[in-house]
Amino acid sequence: MKNRRNFWDRTAKIYDRFMRRDAAAYDRMYALLRPVVRDKTVLELAAGTGLIAKHIANAAEYIEVTDASEQMIRQAERENHAENLHFSVQDMFCLPYADAAFDVVIVSNALHIVPQPERALHEIKRVLKNDGVLAAPTFTHAENSFPGKIKAFVMNLAGFPLHSKWTSEEYLKFLQQNDWTVRKSVVLKASFPLTYTECVKSEV
């Protein structure tokens, strides 16, 4: 966990520059997210510098923007942001929020880079309202093109953590196996295939 935080602390200042290469895919993702968060209380996990939250803030009632990296959160706070955004350093495996505290939880491009992502899903389920929505867009690296595989290899050498290499189908199955019902999925074209998903809690 410490090594992972150190990697993100080191890259916080260049993170936005790195993400600009996928601006078109992210613009599409913002458009998909805005109706989901409209007038809702939202928790974003692994938010990095808050790019997503800042682009959808005008639709949401309130967004709690969190990341395990202190430097990522500090970078997010230094930049202009809406008044309905609140930033804090949090561990997605052990959140300080009450049960059923949020209408929407967003965890973008994070479940594939953490060990035991099912633990994160369990904690998300706890803080999400019963009728709430989990938005979990994730790079599905098993479908990388050859250039994508080269990029992933270089990123791995640089210390980028990558624990799960799913295809889009495998990722959706993983969510379903952890008691989520996928209500929407779209594969967006980016540096790596980006599987946008919206889920609700499965009925037991």
CSV table of C-alpha atoms in Angstrom, one decimal:
chain,number,residue,atom,x,y,z
A,1,MET,CA,0.0,0.0,0.0
A,2,LYS,CA,2.8,2.4,0.9
A,3,ASN,CA,4.7,1.8,-2.4
A,4,ARG,CA,1.5,2.4,-4.3
A,5,ARG,CA,0.8,5.8,-2.5
A,6,ASN,CA,4.5,6.8,-3.2
A,7,PHE,CA,4.0,6.2,-6.9
A,8,TRP,CA,0.9,8.5,-7.0
A,9,ASP,CA,2.5,11.1,-4.8
A,10,ARG,CA,5.4,11.3,-7.2
A,11,THR,CA,3.2,11.6,-10.3
A,12,ALA,CA,0.6,14.1,-8.9
A,13,LYS,CA,2.1,17.1,-10.5
A,14,ILE,CA,2.1,15.6,-14.0
A,15,TYR,CA,-1.1,13.5,-13.7
A,16,ASP,CA,-3.3,16.0,-15.5
A,17,ARG,CA,-0.8,16.3,-18.4
A,18,PHE,CA,-0.8,12.5,-18.7
A,19,MET,CA,-4.6,12.3,-18.8
A,20,ARG,CA,-5.0,14.9,-21.6
A,21,ARG,CA,-4.2,12.3,-24.2
A,22,ASP,CA,-7.6,10.7,-23.4
A,23,ALA,CA,-9.5,14.0,-23.3
A,24,ALA,CA,-12.1,12.8,-25.9
A,25,ALA,CA,-12.9,9.6,-24.0
A,26,TYR,CA,-13.1,11.6,-20.7
A,27,ASP,CA,-15.5,14.2,-22.3
A,28,ARG,CA,-17.8,11.3,-23.2
A,29,MET,CA,-17.5,9.9,-19.7
A,30,TYR,CA,-18.4,13.2,-18.2
A,31,ALA,CA,-21.5,13.4,-20.4
A,32,LEU,CA,-22.5,9.9,-19.3
A,33,LEU,CA,-22.0,10.8,-15.6
A,34,ARG,CA,-23.8,14.1,-15.4
A,35,PRO,CA,-27.3,12.7,-15.5
A,36,VAL,CA,-26.3,10.0,-13.0
A,37,VAL,CA,-25.1,12.6,-10.4
A,38,ARG,CA,-27.7,15.3,-11.0
A,39,ASP,CA,-28.8,16.7,-7.7
A,40,LYS,CA,-27.2,13.8,-5.9
A,41,THR,CA,-24.7,13.4,-3.0
A,42,VAL,CA,-21.7,11.8,-4.5
A,43,LEU,CA,-18.5,10.1,-3.2
A,44,GLU,CA,-15.6,9.7,-5.6
A,45,LEU,CA,-12.8,7.3,-4.7
A,46,ALA,CA,-9.3,7.3,-6.2
A,47,ALA,CA,-10.1,10.6,-7.6
A,48,GLY,CA,-6.5,11.7,-8.4
A,49,THR,CA,-6.5,15.4,-9.0
A,50,GLY,CA,-10.3,15.6,-9.1
A,51,LEU,CA,-10.6,15.8,-12.9
A,52,ILE,CA,-13.9,14.0,-13.0
A,53,ALA,CA,-15.5,15.7,-10.0
A,54,LYS,CA,-14.5,19.2,-11.4
A,55,HIS,CA,-16.2,18.4,-14.7
A,56,ILE,CA,-19.4,17.2,-13.3
A,57,ALA,CA,-19.7,19.4,-10.2
A,58,ASN,CA,-22.3,21.7,-11.8
A,59,ALA,CA,-24.7,18.7,-12.0
A,60,ALA,CA,-24.3,17.3,-8.5
A,61,GLU,CA,-25.5,18.6,-5.2
A,62,TYR,CA,-22.3,17.7,-3.4
A,63,ILE,CA,-19.2,15.6,-4.1
A,64,GLU,CA,-16.8,14.2,-1.6
A,65,VAL,CA,-13.5,13.8,-3.5
A,66,THR,CA,-11.1,11.3,-2.1
A,67,ASP,CA,-7.8,9.6,-2.9
A,68,ALA,CA,-5.2,7.6,-0.9
A,69,SER,CA,-2.4,9.9,-2.1
A,70,GLU,CA,-2.1,13.1,-0.1
A,71,GLN,CA,-0.2,14.8,-3.0
A,72,MET,CA,-3.0,14.1,-5.4
A,73,ILE,CA,-5.5,15.7,-3.1
A,74,ARG,CA,-3.2,18.7,-2.4
A,75,GLN,CA,-2.8,19.1,-6.2
A,76,ALA,CA,-6.6,19.0,-6.6
A,77,GLU,CA,-7.2,21.6,-3.9
A,78,ARG,CA,-4.6,24.0,-5.4
A,79,GLU,CA,-6.6,24.2,-8.6
A,80,ASN,CA,-9.9,26.0,-9.1
A,81,HIS,CA,-12.9,24.0,-8.1
A,82,ALA,CA,-16.6,24.4,-7.3
A,83,GLU,CA,-17.8,25.2,-3.8
A,84,ASN,CA,-19.8,21.9,-3.6
A,85,LEU,CA,-16.5,19.8,-3.8
A,86,HIS,CA,-14.8,18.7,-0.6
A,87,PHE,CA,-11.4,17.0,-0.7
A,88,SER,CA,-9.9,14.5,1.7
A,89,VAL,CA,-7.3,11.7,1.9
A,90,GLN,CA,-9.1,8.4,2.3
A,91,ASP,CA,-8.5,4.6,2.0
A,92,MET,CA,-11.2,3.1,-0.2
A,93,PHE,CA,-10.9,-0.1,1.8
A,94,CYS,CA,-11.8,1.6,5.1
A,95,LEU,CA,-14.0,4.6,4.7
A,96,PRO,CA,-15.1,6.9,7.6
A,97,TYR,CA,-18.6,7.5,6.3
A,98,ALA,CA,-21.8,6.1,7.7
A,99,ASP,CA,-23.8,3.3,6.1
A,100,ALA,CA,-25.9,4.4,3.1
A,101,ALA,CA,-24.4,7.9,3.1
A,102,PHE,CA,-24.3,8.6,-0.6
A,103,ASP,CA,-26.6,8.5,-3.6
A,104,VAL,CA,-23.7,7.8,-6.1
A,105,VAL,CA,-20.2,6.4,-5.7
A,106,ILE,CA,-17.7,6.9,-8.5
A,107,VAL,CA,-14.5,4.8,-8.7
A,108,SER,CA,-12.8,5.5,-12.0
A,109,ASN,CA,-9.8,3.6,-13.4
A,110,ALA,CA,-8.9,2.2,-9.9
A,111,LEU,CA,-10.3,-1.3,-9.4
A,112,HIS,CA,-7.8,-2.7,-11.8
A,113,ILE,CA,-4.8,-1.2,-10.0
A,114,VAL,CA,-5.6,-2.3,-6.4
A,115,PRO,CA,-5.1,-5.8,-4.9
A,116,GLN,CA,-8.4,-7.4,-3.8
A,117,PRO,CA,-10.7,-5.0,-5.6
A,118,GLU,CA,-13.6,-7.0,-4.2
A,119,ARG,CA,-12.9,-5.5,-0.8
A,120,ALA,CA,-13.3,-2.1,-2.2
A,121,LEU,CA,-16.6,-3.1,-3.7
A,122,HIS,CA,-17.8,-4.4,-0.4
A,123,GLU,CA,-17.0,-1.1,1.3
A,124,ILE,CA,-18.6,0.8,-1.5
A,125,LYS,CA,-21.8,-1.2,-1.1
A,126,ARG,CA,-21.8,-0.2,2.6
A,127,VAL,CA,-21.7,3.5,2.1
A,128,LEU,CA,-24.0,3.5,-0.9
A,129,LYS,CA,-27.8,3.9,-0.5
A,130,ASN,CA,-29.9,0.8,-1.4
A,131,ASP,CA,-31.2,2.6,-4.5
A,132,GLY,CA,-27.9,4.2,-5.2
A,133,VAL,CA,-25.6,3.9,-8.3
A,134,LEU,CA,-22.0,2.8,-8.6
A,135,ALA,CA,-20.2,4.3,-11.6
A,136,ALA,CA,-17.0,2.3,-12.1
A,137,PRO,CA,-15.3,3.1,-15.4
A,138,THR,CA,-12.2,1.0,-15.7
A,139,PHE,CA,-9.4,0.4,-18.2
A,140,THR,CA,-9.8,-3.2,-19.4
A,141,HIS,CA,-6.1,-3.9,-20.3
A,142,ALA,CA,-6.6,-7.5,-21.6
A,143,GLU,CA,-8.0,-5.9,-24.7
A,144,ASN,CA,-5.0,-3.6,-25.3
A,145,SER,CA,-3.8,-3.1,-28.8
A,146,PHE,CA,-0.1,-3.7,-29.5
A,147,PRO,CA,0.7,0.0,-28.9
A,148,GLY,CA,-1.4,-0.2,-25.7
A,149,LYS,CA,0.6,-3.2,-24.5
A,150,ILE,CA,3.9,-1.3,-25.1
A,151,LYS,CA,2.5,1.7,-23.1
A,152,ALA,CA,1.4,-0.6,-20.3
A,153,PHE,CA,4.8,-2.3,-20.2
A,154,VAL,CA,6.6,1.1,-20.0
A,155,MET,CA,4.2,2.2,-17.2
A,156,ASN,CA,4.9,-1.0,-15.3
A,157,LEU,CA,8.6,-0.3,-15.5
A,158,ALA,CA,7.9,3.2,-14.1
A,159,GLY,CA,6.2,1.6,-11.1
A,160,PHE,CA,2.5,1.9,-12.2
A,161,PRO,CA,0.5,-0.8,-10.3
A,162,LEU,CA,-1.6,-3.1,-12.4
A,163,HIS,CA,-3.2,-6.0,-10.6
A,164,SER,CA,-6.1,-7.0,-12.8
A,165,LYS,CA,-6.0,-7.3,-16.6
A,166,TRP,CA,-9.7,-7.9,-17.5
A,167,THR,CA,-11.4,-7.9,-20.9
A,168,SER,CA,-14.6,-5.8,-20.8
A,169,GLU,CA,-16.6,-9.0,-20.5
A,170,GLU,CA,-14.5,-10.3,-17.7
A,171,TYR,CA,-14.8,-7.0,-15.8
A,172,LEU,CA,-18.6,-7.0,-16.0
A,173,LYS,CA,-18.6,-10.6,-14.8
A,174,PHE,CA,-16.4,-9.7,-11.9
A,175,LEU,CA,-18.8,-7.0,-10.9
A,176,GLN,CA,-21.8,-9.4,-11.1
A,177,GLN,CA,-19.9,-12.0,-9.1
A,178,ASN,CA,-19.6,-9.4,-6.3
A,179,ASP,CA,-23.3,-8.8,-6.2
A,180,TRP,CA,-23.7,-5.8,-8.5
A,181,THR,CA,-26.2,-5.6,-11.4
A,182,VAL,CA,-24.7,-3.8,-14.4
A,183,ARG,CA,-27.4,-1.6,-15.8
A,184,LYS,CA,-25.3,0.1,-18.4
A,185,SER,CA,-21.9,-0.5,-20.0
A,186,VAL,CA,-20.1,1.3,-22.9
A,187,VAL,CA,-16.6,0.7,-24.2
A,188,LEU,CA,-14.9,4.1,-24.9
A,189,LYS,CA,-11.9,4.4,-27.1
A,190,ALA,CA,-8.8,5.7,-25.2
A,191,SER,CA,-5.1,4.9,-24.8
A,192,PHE,CA,-6.4,1.6,-23.3
A,193,PRO,CA,-10.0,0.3,-23.8
A,194,LEU,CA,-12.1,2.1,-21.2
A,195,THR,CA,-15.2,0.2,-20.0
A,196,TYR,CA,-17.7,2.6,-18.6
A,197,THR,CA,-20.2,0.9,-16.2
A,198,GLU,CA,-23.1,1.8,-14.1
A,199,CYS,CA,-24.2,-0.7,-11.4
A,200,VAL,CA,-26.8,-1.1,-8.7
A,201,LYS,CA,-26.9,-3.4,-5.8
A,202,SER,CA,-28.1,-6.9,-6.7
A,203,GLU,CA,-31.1,-8.2,-4.8
A,204,VAL,CA,-30.2,-11.0,-2.5
